[in-house]
mmCIF file of the C-alpha atoms, coordinates in Angstrom:
data_MODEL
# 
_entry.id   MODEL 
# 
loop_
_atom_site.group_PDB 
_atom_site.id 
_atom_site.type_symbol 
_atom_site.label_atom_id 
_atom_site.label_alt_id 
_atom_site.label_comp_id 
_atom_site.label_asym_id 
_atom_site.label_entity_id 
_atom_site.label_seq_id 
_atom_site.pdbx_PDB_ins_code 
_atom_site.Cartn_x 
_atom_site.Cartn_y 
_atom_site.Cartn_z 
_atom_site.occupancy 
_atom_site.B_iso_or_equiv 
_atom_site.pdbx_formal_charge 
_atom_site.auth_seq_id 
_atom_site.auth_comp_id 
_atom_site.auth_asym_id 
_atom_site.auth_atom_id 
_atom_site.pdbx_PDB_model_num 
ATOM 1   C CA . UNK A 1 1   ? -0.013  -0.050 0.022   1.00 0.00 ? 1   UNK A CA 1 
ATOM 2   C CA . UNK A 1 2   ? 1.076   3.479  -0.840  1.00 0.00 ? 2   UNK A CA 1 
ATOM 3   C CA . UNK A 1 3   ? 0.829   5.836  2.233   1.00 0.00 ? 3   UNK A CA 1 
ATOM 4   C CA . UNK A 1 4   ? -1.968  8.413  1.989   1.00 0.00 ? 4   UNK A CA 1 
ATOM 5   C CA . UNK A 1 5   ? 0.620   11.112 2.681   1.00 0.00 ? 5   UNK A CA 1 
ATOM 6   C CA . UNK A 1 6   ? 2.517   10.227 -0.495  1.00 0.00 ? 6   UNK A CA 1 
ATOM 7   C CA . UNK A 1 7   ? -0.616  9.809  -2.502  1.00 0.00 ? 7   UNK A CA 1 
ATOM 8   C CA . UNK A 1 8   ? -1.816  13.415 -1.663  1.00 0.00 ? 8   UNK A CA 1 
ATOM 9   C CA . UNK A 1 9   ? 1.361   14.828 -3.318  1.00 0.00 ? 9   UNK A CA 1 
ATOM 10  C CA . UNK A 1 10  ? 1.995   12.175 -5.893  1.00 0.00 ? 10  UNK A CA 1 
ATOM 11  C CA . UNK A 1 11  ? -1.403  12.232 -7.675  1.00 0.00 ? 11  UNK A CA 1 
ATOM 12  C CA . UNK A 1 12  ? -1.644  16.066 -8.125  1.00 0.00 ? 12  UNK A CA 1 
ATOM 13  C CA . UNK A 1 13  ? 1.958   16.034 -9.408  1.00 0.00 ? 13  UNK A CA 1 
ATOM 14  C CA . UNK A 1 14  ? 1.527   13.357 -12.044 1.00 0.00 ? 14  UNK A CA 1 
ATOM 15  C CA . UNK A 1 15  ? -1.817  14.739 -13.005 1.00 0.00 ? 15  UNK A CA 1 
ATOM 16  C CA . UNK A 1 16  ? -0.239  17.849 -13.873 1.00 0.00 ? 16  UNK A CA 1 
ATOM 17  C CA . UNK A 1 17  ? 2.469   16.133 -15.697 1.00 0.00 ? 17  UNK A CA 1 
ATOM 18  C CA . UNK A 1 18  ? -0.014  14.037 -17.802 1.00 0.00 ? 18  UNK A CA 1 
ATOM 19  C CA . UNK A 1 19  ? -2.320  16.999 -18.503 1.00 0.00 ? 19  UNK A CA 1 
ATOM 20  C CA . UNK A 1 20  ? 0.611   18.975 -19.859 1.00 0.00 ? 20  UNK A CA 1 
ATOM 21  C CA . UNK A 1 21  ? 0.394   18.865 -23.648 1.00 0.00 ? 21  UNK A CA 1 
ATOM 22  C CA . UNK A 1 22  ? 3.217   16.894 -25.286 1.00 0.00 ? 22  UNK A CA 1 
ATOM 23  C CA . UNK A 1 23  ? 3.817   14.263 -27.974 1.00 0.00 ? 23  UNK A CA 1 
ATOM 24  C CA . UNK A 1 24  ? 1.389   11.506 -26.449 1.00 0.00 ? 24  UNK A CA 1 
ATOM 25  C CA . UNK A 1 25  ? -1.487  14.033 -25.742 1.00 0.00 ? 25  UNK A CA 1 
ATOM 26  C CA . UNK A 1 26  ? -1.254  15.802 -29.016 1.00 0.00 ? 26  UNK A CA 1 
ATOM 27  C CA . UNK A 1 27  ? -1.292  12.278 -30.793 1.00 0.00 ? 27  UNK A CA 1 
ATOM 28  C CA . UNK A 1 28  ? -4.389  11.313 -28.737 1.00 0.00 ? 28  UNK A CA 1 
ATOM 29  C CA . UNK A 1 29  ? -6.023  14.556 -29.752 1.00 0.00 ? 29  UNK A CA 1 
ATOM 30  C CA . UNK A 1 30  ? -5.303  14.200 -33.328 1.00 0.00 ? 30  UNK A CA 1 
ATOM 31  C CA . UNK A 1 31  ? -6.367  10.716 -33.411 1.00 0.00 ? 31  UNK A CA 1 
ATOM 32  C CA . UNK A 1 32  ? -9.589  11.561 -31.691 1.00 0.00 ? 32  UNK A CA 1 
ATOM 33  C CA . UNK A 1 33  ? -10.450 13.972 -34.412 1.00 0.00 ? 33  UNK A CA 1 
ATOM 34  C CA . UNK A 1 34  ? -9.250  11.758 -37.331 1.00 0.00 ? 34  UNK A CA 1 
ATOM 35  C CA . UNK A 1 35  ? -9.769  8.134  -36.222 1.00 0.00 ? 35  UNK A CA 1 
ATOM 36  C CA . UNK A 1 36  ? -12.551 8.480  -33.508 1.00 0.00 ? 36  UNK A CA 1 
ATOM 37  C CA . UNK A 1 37  ? -12.198 7.861  -29.812 1.00 0.00 ? 37  UNK A CA 1 
ATOM 38  C CA . UNK A 1 38  ? -12.948 4.236  -30.071 1.00 0.00 ? 38  UNK A CA 1 
ATOM 39  C CA . UNK A 1 39  ? -10.213 3.505  -32.463 1.00 0.00 ? 39  UNK A CA 1 
ATOM 40  C CA . UNK A 1 40  ? -7.820  5.677  -30.687 1.00 0.00 ? 40  UNK A CA 1 
ATOM 41  C CA . UNK A 1 41  ? -8.097  3.328  -27.630 1.00 0.00 ? 41  UNK A CA 1 
ATOM 42  C CA . UNK A 1 42  ? -5.678  1.036  -29.495 1.00 0.00 ? 42  UNK A CA 1 
ATOM 43  C CA . UNK A 1 43  ? -3.006  3.791  -29.567 1.00 0.00 ? 43  UNK A CA 1 
ATOM 44  C CA . UNK A 1 44  ? -3.633  4.342  -25.914 1.00 0.00 ? 44  UNK A CA 1 
ATOM 45  C CA . UNK A 1 45  ? -2.934  0.672  -25.063 1.00 0.00 ? 45  UNK A CA 1 
ATOM 46  C CA . UNK A 1 46  ? 0.373   0.856  -26.844 1.00 0.00 ? 46  UNK A CA 1 
ATOM 47  C CA . UNK A 1 47  ? 1.118   4.190  -25.146 1.00 0.00 ? 47  UNK A CA 1 
ATOM 48  C CA . UNK A 1 48  ? 0.483   2.917  -21.754 1.00 0.00 ? 48  UNK A CA 1 
ATOM 49  C CA . UNK A 1 49  ? 2.683   -0.116 -22.299 1.00 0.00 ? 49  UNK A CA 1 
ATOM 50  C CA . UNK A 1 50  ? 5.421   2.210  -23.355 1.00 0.00 ? 50  UNK A CA 1 
ATOM 51  C CA . UNK A 1 51  ? 4.902   4.670  -20.432 1.00 0.00 ? 51  UNK A CA 1 
ATOM 52  C CA . UNK A 1 52  ? 4.915   1.724  -18.018 1.00 0.00 ? 52  UNK A CA 1 
ATOM 53  C CA . UNK A 1 53  ? 8.337   0.483  -19.485 1.00 0.00 ? 53  UNK A CA 1 
ATOM 54  C CA . UNK A 1 54  ? 9.801   4.024  -19.383 1.00 0.00 ? 54  UNK A CA 1 
ATOM 55  C CA . UNK A 1 55  ? 8.674   4.607  -15.856 1.00 0.00 ? 55  UNK A CA 1 
ATOM 56  C CA . UNK A 1 56  ? 10.032  1.319  -14.573 1.00 0.00 ? 56  UNK A CA 1 
ATOM 57  C CA . UNK A 1 57  ? 13.326  1.729  -16.284 1.00 0.00 ? 57  UNK A CA 1 
ATOM 58  C CA . UNK A 1 58  ? 13.836  5.346  -15.372 1.00 0.00 ? 58  UNK A CA 1 
ATOM 59  C CA . UNK A 1 59  ? 12.554  4.967  -11.758 1.00 0.00 ? 59  UNK A CA 1 
ATOM 60  C CA . UNK A 1 60  ? 14.525  1.843  -10.977 1.00 0.00 ? 60  UNK A CA 1 
ATOM 61  C CA . UNK A 1 61  ? 17.824  3.208  -12.488 1.00 0.00 ? 61  UNK A CA 1 
ATOM 62  C CA . UNK A 1 62  ? 17.608  6.657  -10.722 1.00 0.00 ? 62  UNK A CA 1 
ATOM 63  C CA . UNK A 1 63  ? 16.228  5.177  -7.381  1.00 0.00 ? 63  UNK A CA 1 
ATOM 64  C CA . UNK A 1 64  ? 19.509  2.868  -7.338  1.00 0.00 ? 64  UNK A CA 1 
ATOM 65  C CA . UNK A 1 65  ? 21.632  5.776  -7.943  1.00 0.00 ? 65  UNK A CA 1 
ATOM 66  C CA . UNK A 1 66  ? 19.799  7.766  -5.148  1.00 0.00 ? 66  UNK A CA 1 
ATOM 67  C CA . UNK A 1 67  ? 20.199  5.022  -2.603  1.00 0.00 ? 67  UNK A CA 1 
ATOM 68  C CA . UNK A 1 68  ? 24.044  4.451  -3.467  1.00 0.00 ? 68  UNK A CA 1 
ATOM 69  C CA . UNK A 1 69  ? 25.196  7.824  -4.177  1.00 0.00 ? 69  UNK A CA 1 
ATOM 70  C CA . UNK A 1 70  ? 22.910  10.602 -2.728  1.00 0.00 ? 70  UNK A CA 1 
ATOM 71  C CA . UNK A 1 71  ? 25.383  13.351 -3.758  1.00 0.00 ? 71  UNK A CA 1 
ATOM 72  C CA . UNK A 1 72  ? 25.392  12.273 -7.322  1.00 0.00 ? 72  UNK A CA 1 
ATOM 73  C CA . UNK A 1 73  ? 21.607  12.063 -7.123  1.00 0.00 ? 73  UNK A CA 1 
ATOM 74  C CA . UNK A 1 74  ? 21.334  15.679 -5.889  1.00 0.00 ? 74  UNK A CA 1 
ATOM 75  C CA . UNK A 1 75  ? 23.412  16.685 -8.869  1.00 0.00 ? 75  UNK A CA 1 
ATOM 76  C CA . UNK A 1 76  ? 21.243  14.696 -11.156 1.00 0.00 ? 76  UNK A CA 1 
ATOM 77  C CA . UNK A 1 77  ? 18.200  16.355 -9.684  1.00 0.00 ? 77  UNK A CA 1 
ATOM 78  C CA . UNK A 1 78  ? 19.544  19.807 -10.507 1.00 0.00 ? 78  UNK A CA 1 
ATOM 79  C CA . UNK A 1 79  ? 20.295  18.704 -14.020 1.00 0.00 ? 79  UNK A CA 1 
ATOM 80  C CA . UNK A 1 80  ? 16.920  17.256 -14.442 1.00 0.00 ? 80  UNK A CA 1 
ATOM 81  C CA . UNK A 1 81  ? 15.117  20.360 -13.190 1.00 0.00 ? 81  UNK A CA 1 
ATOM 82  C CA . UNK A 1 82  ? 17.170  22.479 -15.581 1.00 0.00 ? 82  UNK A CA 1 
ATOM 83  C CA . UNK A 1 83  ? 16.187  20.326 -18.445 1.00 0.00 ? 83  UNK A CA 1 
ATOM 84  C CA . UNK A 1 84  ? 12.492  20.498 -17.535 1.00 0.00 ? 84  UNK A CA 1 
ATOM 85  C CA . UNK A 1 85  ? 12.826  24.326 -17.294 1.00 0.00 ? 85  UNK A CA 1 
ATOM 86  C CA . UNK A 1 86  ? 14.449  24.276 -20.782 1.00 0.00 ? 86  UNK A CA 1 
ATOM 87  C CA . UNK A 1 87  ? 11.470  22.256 -22.112 1.00 0.00 ? 87  UNK A CA 1 
ATOM 88  C CA . UNK A 1 88  ? 9.115   24.662 -20.541 1.00 0.00 ? 88  UNK A CA 1 
ATOM 89  C CA . UNK A 1 89  ? 10.814  27.596 -22.208 1.00 0.00 ? 89  UNK A CA 1 
ATOM 90  C CA . UNK A 1 90  ? 10.734  25.930 -25.556 1.00 0.00 ? 90  UNK A CA 1 
ATOM 91  C CA . UNK A 1 91  ? 7.069   25.212 -25.175 1.00 0.00 ? 91  UNK A CA 1 
ATOM 92  C CA . UNK A 1 92  ? 6.452   28.774 -24.068 1.00 0.00 ? 92  UNK A CA 1 
ATOM 93  C CA . UNK A 1 93  ? 7.980   29.824 -27.260 1.00 0.00 ? 93  UNK A CA 1 
ATOM 94  C CA . UNK A 1 94  ? 6.004   27.195 -29.304 1.00 0.00 ? 94  UNK A CA 1 
ATOM 95  C CA . UNK A 1 95  ? 9.222   25.442 -30.341 1.00 0.00 ? 95  UNK A CA 1 
ATOM 96  C CA . UNK A 1 96  ? 10.529  21.985 -30.073 1.00 0.00 ? 96  UNK A CA 1 
ATOM 97  C CA . UNK A 1 97  ? 8.858   18.693 -30.439 1.00 0.00 ? 97  UNK A CA 1 
ATOM 98  C CA . UNK A 1 98  ? 6.922   19.154 -27.106 1.00 0.00 ? 98  UNK A CA 1 
ATOM 99  C CA . UNK A 1 99  ? 5.017   22.144 -28.331 1.00 0.00 ? 99  UNK A CA 1 
ATOM 100 C CA . UNK A 1 100 ? 1.522   21.758 -29.930 1.00 0.00 ? 100 UNK A CA 1 
ATOM 101 C CA . UNK A 1 101 ? 2.088   22.448 -33.601 1.00 0.00 ? 101 UNK A CA 1 
ATOM 102 C CA . UNK A 1 102 ? 0.295   25.392 -35.360 1.00 0.00 ? 102 UNK A CA 1 
ATOM 103 C CA . UNK A 1 103 ? -1.530  22.981 -37.801 1.00 0.00 ? 103 UNK A CA 1 
ATOM 104 C CA . UNK A 1 104 ? -2.863  19.589 -36.990 1.00 0.00 ? 104 UNK A CA 1 
ATOM 105 C CA . UNK A 1 105 ? -3.156  17.575 -40.204 1.00 0.00 ? 105 UNK A CA 1 
ATOM 106 C CA . UNK A 1 106 ? -5.610  14.585 -40.504 1.00 0.00 ? 106 UNK A CA 1 
ATOM 107 C CA . UNK A 1 107 ? -4.203  11.312 -41.384 1.00 0.00 ? 107 UNK A CA 1 
ATOM 108 C CA . UNK A 1 108 ? -5.453  8.276  -43.324 1.00 0.00 ? 108 UNK A CA 1 
ATOM 109 C CA . UNK A 1 109 ? -7.294  5.529  -41.604 1.00 0.00 ? 109 UNK A CA 1 
ATOM 110 C CA . UNK A 1 110 ? -4.805  3.180  -39.709 1.00 0.00 ? 110 UNK A CA 1 
ATOM 111 C CA . UNK A 1 111 ? -4.918  -0.377 -38.709 1.00 0.00 ? 111 UNK A CA 1 
ATOM 112 C CA . UNK A 1 112 ? -5.286  -1.350 -34.920 1.00 0.00 ? 112 UNK A CA 1 
ATOM 113 C CA . UNK A 1 113 ? -1.796  -2.729 -34.832 1.00 0.00 ? 113 UNK A CA 1 
ATOM 114 C CA . UNK A 1 114 ? -0.286  0.377  -36.299 1.00 0.00 ? 114 UNK A CA 1 
ATOM 115 C CA . UNK A 1 115 ? -2.131  2.624  -33.869 1.00 0.00 ? 115 UNK A CA 1 
ATOM 116 C CA . UNK A 1 116 ? -0.830  0.545  -30.861 1.00 0.00 ? 116 UNK A CA 1 
ATOM 117 C CA . UNK A 1 117 ? 2.658   0.534  -32.299 1.00 0.00 ? 117 UNK A CA 1 
ATOM 118 C CA . UNK A 1 118 ? 2.546   4.243  -32.929 1.00 0.00 ? 118 UNK A CA 1 
ATOM 119 C CA . UNK A 1 119 ? 1.514   4.723  -29.283 1.00 0.00 ? 119 UNK A CA 1 
ATOM 120 C CA . UNK A 1 120 ? 4.263   2.414  -27.934 1.00 0.00 ? 120 UNK A CA 1 
ATOM 121 C CA . UNK A 1 121 ? 6.946   4.254  -30.033 1.00 0.00 ? 121 UNK A CA 1 
ATOM 122 C CA . UNK A 1 122 ? 5.667   7.689  -29.207 1.00 0.00 ? 122 UNK A CA 1 
ATOM 123 C CA . UNK A 1 123 ? 5.691   6.930  -25.476 1.00 0.00 ? 123 UNK A CA 1 
ATOM 124 C CA . UNK A 1 124 ? 9.238   5.306  -25.577 1.00 0.00 ? 124 UNK A CA 1 
ATOM 125 C CA . UNK A 1 125 ? 10.651  8.155  -27.734 1.00 0.00 ? 125 UNK A CA 1 
ATOM 126 C CA . UNK A 1 126 ? 8.997   10.888 -25.748 1.00 0.00 ? 126 UNK A CA 1 
ATOM 127 C CA . UNK A 1 127 ? 11.590  13.090 -23.886 1.00 0.00 ? 127 UNK A CA 1 
ATOM 128 C CA . UNK A 1 128 ? 8.846   14.414 -21.536 1.00 0.00 ? 128 UNK A CA 1 
ATOM 129 C CA . UNK A 1 129 ? 8.330   10.857 -20.212 1.00 0.00 ? 129 UNK A CA 1 
ATOM 130 C CA . UNK A 1 130 ? 11.943  10.108 -19.607 1.00 0.00 ? 130 UNK A CA 1 
ATOM 131 C CA . UNK A 1 131 ? 12.703  13.471 -18.015 1.00 0.00 ? 131 UNK A CA 1 
ATOM 132 C CA . UNK A 1 132 ? 9.740   13.433 -15.607 1.00 0.00 ? 132 UNK A CA 1 
ATOM 133 C CA . UNK A 1 133 ? 10.047  9.943  -14.546 1.00 0.00 ? 133 UNK A CA 1 
ATOM 134 C CA . UNK A 1 134 ? 13.831  10.094 -14.044 1.00 0.00 ? 134 UNK A CA 1 
ATOM 135 C CA . UNK A 1 135 ? 13.355  13.373 -12.044 1.00 0.00 ? 135 UNK A CA 1 
ATOM 136 C CA . UNK A 1 136 ? 10.144  12.938 -10.100 1.00 0.00 ? 136 UNK A CA 1 
ATOM 137 C CA . UNK A 1 137 ? 9.697   9.259  -9.354  1.00 0.00 ? 137 UNK A CA 1 
ATOM 138 C CA . UNK A 1 138 ? 12.619  8.655  -6.991  1.00 0.00 ? 138 UNK A CA 1 
ATOM 139 C CA . UNK A 1 139 ? 11.683  11.286 -4.394  1.00 0.00 ? 139 UNK A CA 1 
ATOM 140 C CA . UNK A 1 140 ? 8.429   9.349  -3.742  1.00 0.00 ? 140 UNK A CA 1 
ATOM 141 C CA . UNK A 1 141 ? 10.233  6.110  -3.038  1.00 0.00 ? 141 UNK A CA 1 
ATOM 142 C CA . UNK A 1 142 ? 11.008  4.924  0.491   1.00 0.00 ? 142 UNK A CA 1 
ATOM 143 C CA . UNK A 1 143 ? 14.527  3.584  0.877   1.00 0.00 ? 143 UNK A CA 1 
ATOM 144 C CA . UNK A 1 144 ? 13.406  1.336  3.816   1.00 0.00 ? 144 UNK A CA 1 
ATOM 145 C CA . UNK A 1 145 ? 10.778  -0.518 1.772   1.00 0.00 ? 145 UNK A CA 1 
ATOM 146 C CA . UNK A 1 146 ? 11.203  -2.995 -1.271  1.00 0.00 ? 146 UNK A CA 1 
ATOM 147 C CA . UNK A 1 147 ? 11.883  -0.865 -4.387  1.00 0.00 ? 147 UNK A CA 1 
ATOM 148 C CA . UNK A 1 148 ? 10.121  -3.079 -6.935  1.00 0.00 ? 148 UNK A CA 1 
ATOM 149 C CA . UNK A 1 149 ? 6.810   -3.121 -5.108  1.00 0.00 ? 149 UNK A CA 1 
ATOM 150 C CA . UNK A 1 150 ? 6.790   0.582  -4.607  1.00 0.00 ? 150 UNK A CA 1 
ATOM 151 C CA . UNK A 1 151 ? 7.554   1.212  -8.287  1.00 0.00 ? 151 UNK A CA 1 
ATOM 152 C CA . UNK A 1 152 ? 4.819   -1.103 -9.512  1.00 0.00 ? 152 UNK A CA 1 
ATOM 153 C CA . UNK A 1 153 ? 2.291   0.501  -7.161  1.00 0.00 ? 153 UNK A CA 1 
ATOM 154 C CA . UNK A 1 154 ? 3.221   4.118  -8.332  1.00 0.00 ? 154 UNK A CA 1 
ATOM 155 C CA . UNK A 1 155 ? 3.266   3.092  -11.942 1.00 0.00 ? 155 UNK A CA 1 
ATOM 156 C CA . UNK A 1 156 ? -0.208  1.692  -11.599 1.00 0.00 ? 156 UNK A CA 1 
ATOM 157 C CA . UNK A 1 157 ? -1.308  5.061  -10.189 1.00 0.00 ? 157 UNK A CA 1 
ATOM 158 C CA . UNK A 1 158 ? 0.514   6.731  -13.164 1.00 0.00 ? 158 UNK A CA 1 
ATOM 159 C CA . UNK A 1 159 ? -0.982  4.473  -15.828 1.00 0.00 ? 159 UNK A CA 1 
ATOM 160 C CA . UNK A 1 160 ? -4.545  5.208  -14.480 1.00 0.00 ? 160 UNK A CA 1 
ATOM 161 C CA . UNK A 1 161 ? -3.901  9.032  -14.538 1.00 0.00 ? 161 UNK A CA 1 
ATOM 162 C CA . UNK A 1 162 ? -2.370  8.862  -17.904 1.00 0.00 ? 162 UNK A CA 1 
ATOM 163 C CA . UNK A 1 163 ? -5.251  6.857  -19.383 1.00 0.00 ? 163 UNK A CA 1 
ATOM 164 C CA . UNK A 1 164 ? -7.854  9.373  -18.105 1.00 0.00 ? 164 UNK A CA 1 
ATOM 165 C CA . UNK A 1 165 ? -5.882  12.193 -19.625 1.00 0.00 ? 165 UNK A CA 1 
ATOM 166 C CA . UNK A 1 166 ? -5.471  10.474 -22.883 1.00 0.00 ? 166 UNK A CA 1 
ATOM 167 C CA . UNK A 1 167 ? -9.158  9.931  -22.891 1.00 0.00 ? 167 UNK A CA 1 
ATOM 168 C CA . UNK A 1 168 ? -9.842  13.474 -22.111 1.00 0.00 ? 168 UNK A CA 1 
ATOM 169 C CA . UNK A 1 169 ? -7.636  14.711 -25.021 1.00 0.00 ? 169 UNK A CA 1 
ATOM 170 C CA . UNK A 1 170 ? -9.184  12.181 -27.504 1.00 0.00 ? 170 UNK A CA 1 
ATOM 171 C CA . UNK A 1 171 ? -12.782 12.965 -26.590 1.00 0.00 ? 171 UNK A CA 1 
ATOM 172 C CA . UNK A 1 172 ? -12.032 16.705 -26.639 1.00 0.00 ? 172 UNK A CA 1 
ATOM 173 C CA . UNK A 1 173 ? -10.259 16.543 -29.809 1.00 0.00 ? 173 UNK A CA 1 
ATOM 174 C CA . UNK A 1 174 ? -13.048 18.035 -32.100 1.00 0.00 ? 174 UNK A CA 1 
ATOM 175 C CA . UNK A 1 175 ? -13.721 20.836 -29.601 1.00 0.00 ? 175 UNK A CA 1 
ATOM 176 C CA . UNK A 1 176 ? -9.987  21.480 -29.185 1.00 0.00 ? 176 UNK A CA 1 
ATOM 177 C CA . UNK A 1 177 ? -9.629  21.533 -33.025 1.00 0.00 ? 177 UNK A CA 1 
ATOM 178 C CA . UNK A 1 178 ? -11.990 24.437 -33.216 1.00 0.00 ? 178 UNK A CA 1 
ATOM 179 C CA . UNK A 1 179 ? -10.306 26.117 -30.149 1.00 0.00 ? 179 UNK A CA 1 
ATOM 180 C CA . UNK A 1 180 ? -6.900  25.817 -31.822 1.00 0.00 ? 180 UNK A CA 1 
ATOM 181 C CA . UNK A 1 181 ? -8.133  27.150 -35.085 1.00 0.00 ? 181 UNK A CA 1 
ATOM 182 C CA . UNK A 1 182 ? -6.273  30.240 -34.553 1.00 0.00 ? 182 UNK A CA 1 
ATOM 183 C CA . UNK A 1 183 ? -2.459  30.327 -34.030 1.00 0.00 ? 183 UNK A CA 1 
ATOM 184 C CA . UNK A 1 184 ? -2.916  32.686 -31.110 1.00 0.00 ? 184 UNK A CA 1 
ATOM 185 C CA . UNK A 1 185 ? -4.903  30.108 -29.194 1.00 0.00 ? 185 UNK A CA 1 
ATOM 186 C CA . UNK A 1 186 ? -2.045  27.510 -29.950 1.00 0.00 ? 186 UNK A CA 1 
ATOM 187 C CA . UNK A 1 187 ? 0.519   29.954 -28.650 1.00 0.00 ? 187 UNK A CA 1 
ATOM 188 C CA . UNK A 1 188 ? -1.511  30.684 -25.610 1.00 0.00 ? 188 UNK A CA 1 
ATOM 189 C CA . UNK A 1 189 ? -1.907  26.967 -24.584 1.00 0.00 ? 189 UNK A CA 1 
ATOM 190 C CA . UNK A 1 190 ? 1.821   26.427 -25.193 1.00 0.00 ? 190 UNK A CA 1 
ATOM 191 C CA . UNK A 1 191 ? 2.644   29.156 -22.929 1.00 0.00 ? 191 UNK A CA 1 
ATOM 192 C CA . UNK A 1 192 ? 0.351   28.007 -20.210 1.00 0.00 ? 192 UNK A CA 1 
ATOM 193 C CA . UNK A 1 193 ? 1.723   24.415 -20.598 1.00 0.00 ? 193 UNK A CA 1 
ATOM 194 C CA . UNK A 1 194 ? 5.363   25.644 -20.670 1.00 0.00 ? 194 UNK A CA 1 
ATOM 195 C CA . UNK A 1 195 ? 4.924   27.859 -17.497 1.00 0.00 ? 195 UNK A CA 1 
ATOM 196 C CA . UNK A 1 196 ? 3.474   24.855 -15.712 1.00 0.00 ? 196 UNK A CA 1 
ATOM 197 C CA . UNK A 1 197 ? 6.476   22.840 -16.831 1.00 0.00 ? 197 UNK A CA 1 
ATOM 198 C CA . UNK A 1 198 ? 8.845   25.442 -15.556 1.00 0.00 ? 198 UNK A CA 1 
ATOM 199 C CA . UNK A 1 199 ? 7.052   25.502 -12.291 1.00 0.00 ? 199 UNK A CA 1 
ATOM 200 C CA . UNK A 1 200 ? 7.530   21.718 -11.774 1.00 0.00 ? 200 UNK A CA 1 
ATOM 201 C CA . UNK A 1 201 ? 11.191  22.083 -12.646 1.00 0.00 ? 201 UNK A CA 1 
ATOM 202 C CA . UNK A 1 202 ? 11.623  24.746 -9.844  1.00 0.00 ? 202 UNK A CA 1 
ATOM 203 C CA . UNK A 1 203 ? 9.647   22.497 -7.434  1.00 0.00 ? 203 UNK A CA 1 
ATOM 204 C CA . UNK A 1 204 ? 11.989  19.651 -8.201  1.00 0.00 ? 204 UNK A CA 1 
ATOM 205 C CA . UNK A 1 205 ? 15.104  21.760 -7.689  1.00 0.00 ? 205 UNK A CA 1 
ATOM 206 C CA . UNK A 1 206 ? 13.971  23.367 -4.492  1.00 0.00 ? 206 UNK A CA 1 
ATOM 207 C CA . UNK A 1 207 ? 12.038  20.500 -3.086  1.00 0.00 ? 207 UNK A CA 1 
# 
């Protein structure tokens, strides 16, 4: 069981992480518009598998570093927070792969397997996922308890939050498409998301 005191901080933190626009959420939004929500579920399956793999690999690796060399972990934490701040600034400027593009082009119908593979590859290749999991997962781990059990429990919570956010983006795709019809709205959303990401980076550095 995850302590309630941990969950009260963990859930809002990773809810903010998942809600922040990025490669996976933009993909869910576009597919929700072009493929429909039901078909987009196949992409979500692949994406959740990828997120789980990335979270476990990143969390286990950095947690081991944290337990064995706390000083090196502190340096790693500052580097991670700096990188998150950089990503936030790039999003604020509507630049980089993390930012929502100015135009969202509809793609041709895709097979279920293609959608699942697309979700898996997008999750594994997503710098946001690696950066957040490597920077934010270890602080929630208790060194006095078995590592694997804690990781699996936290990842289960992460995947639940991620699925709800993907579903939100996919179902809201058509509405968001009209909202993002003007480039000014895209810039505004990128700036809000970028500011939130910078805030998370500062929280990590100072926490």
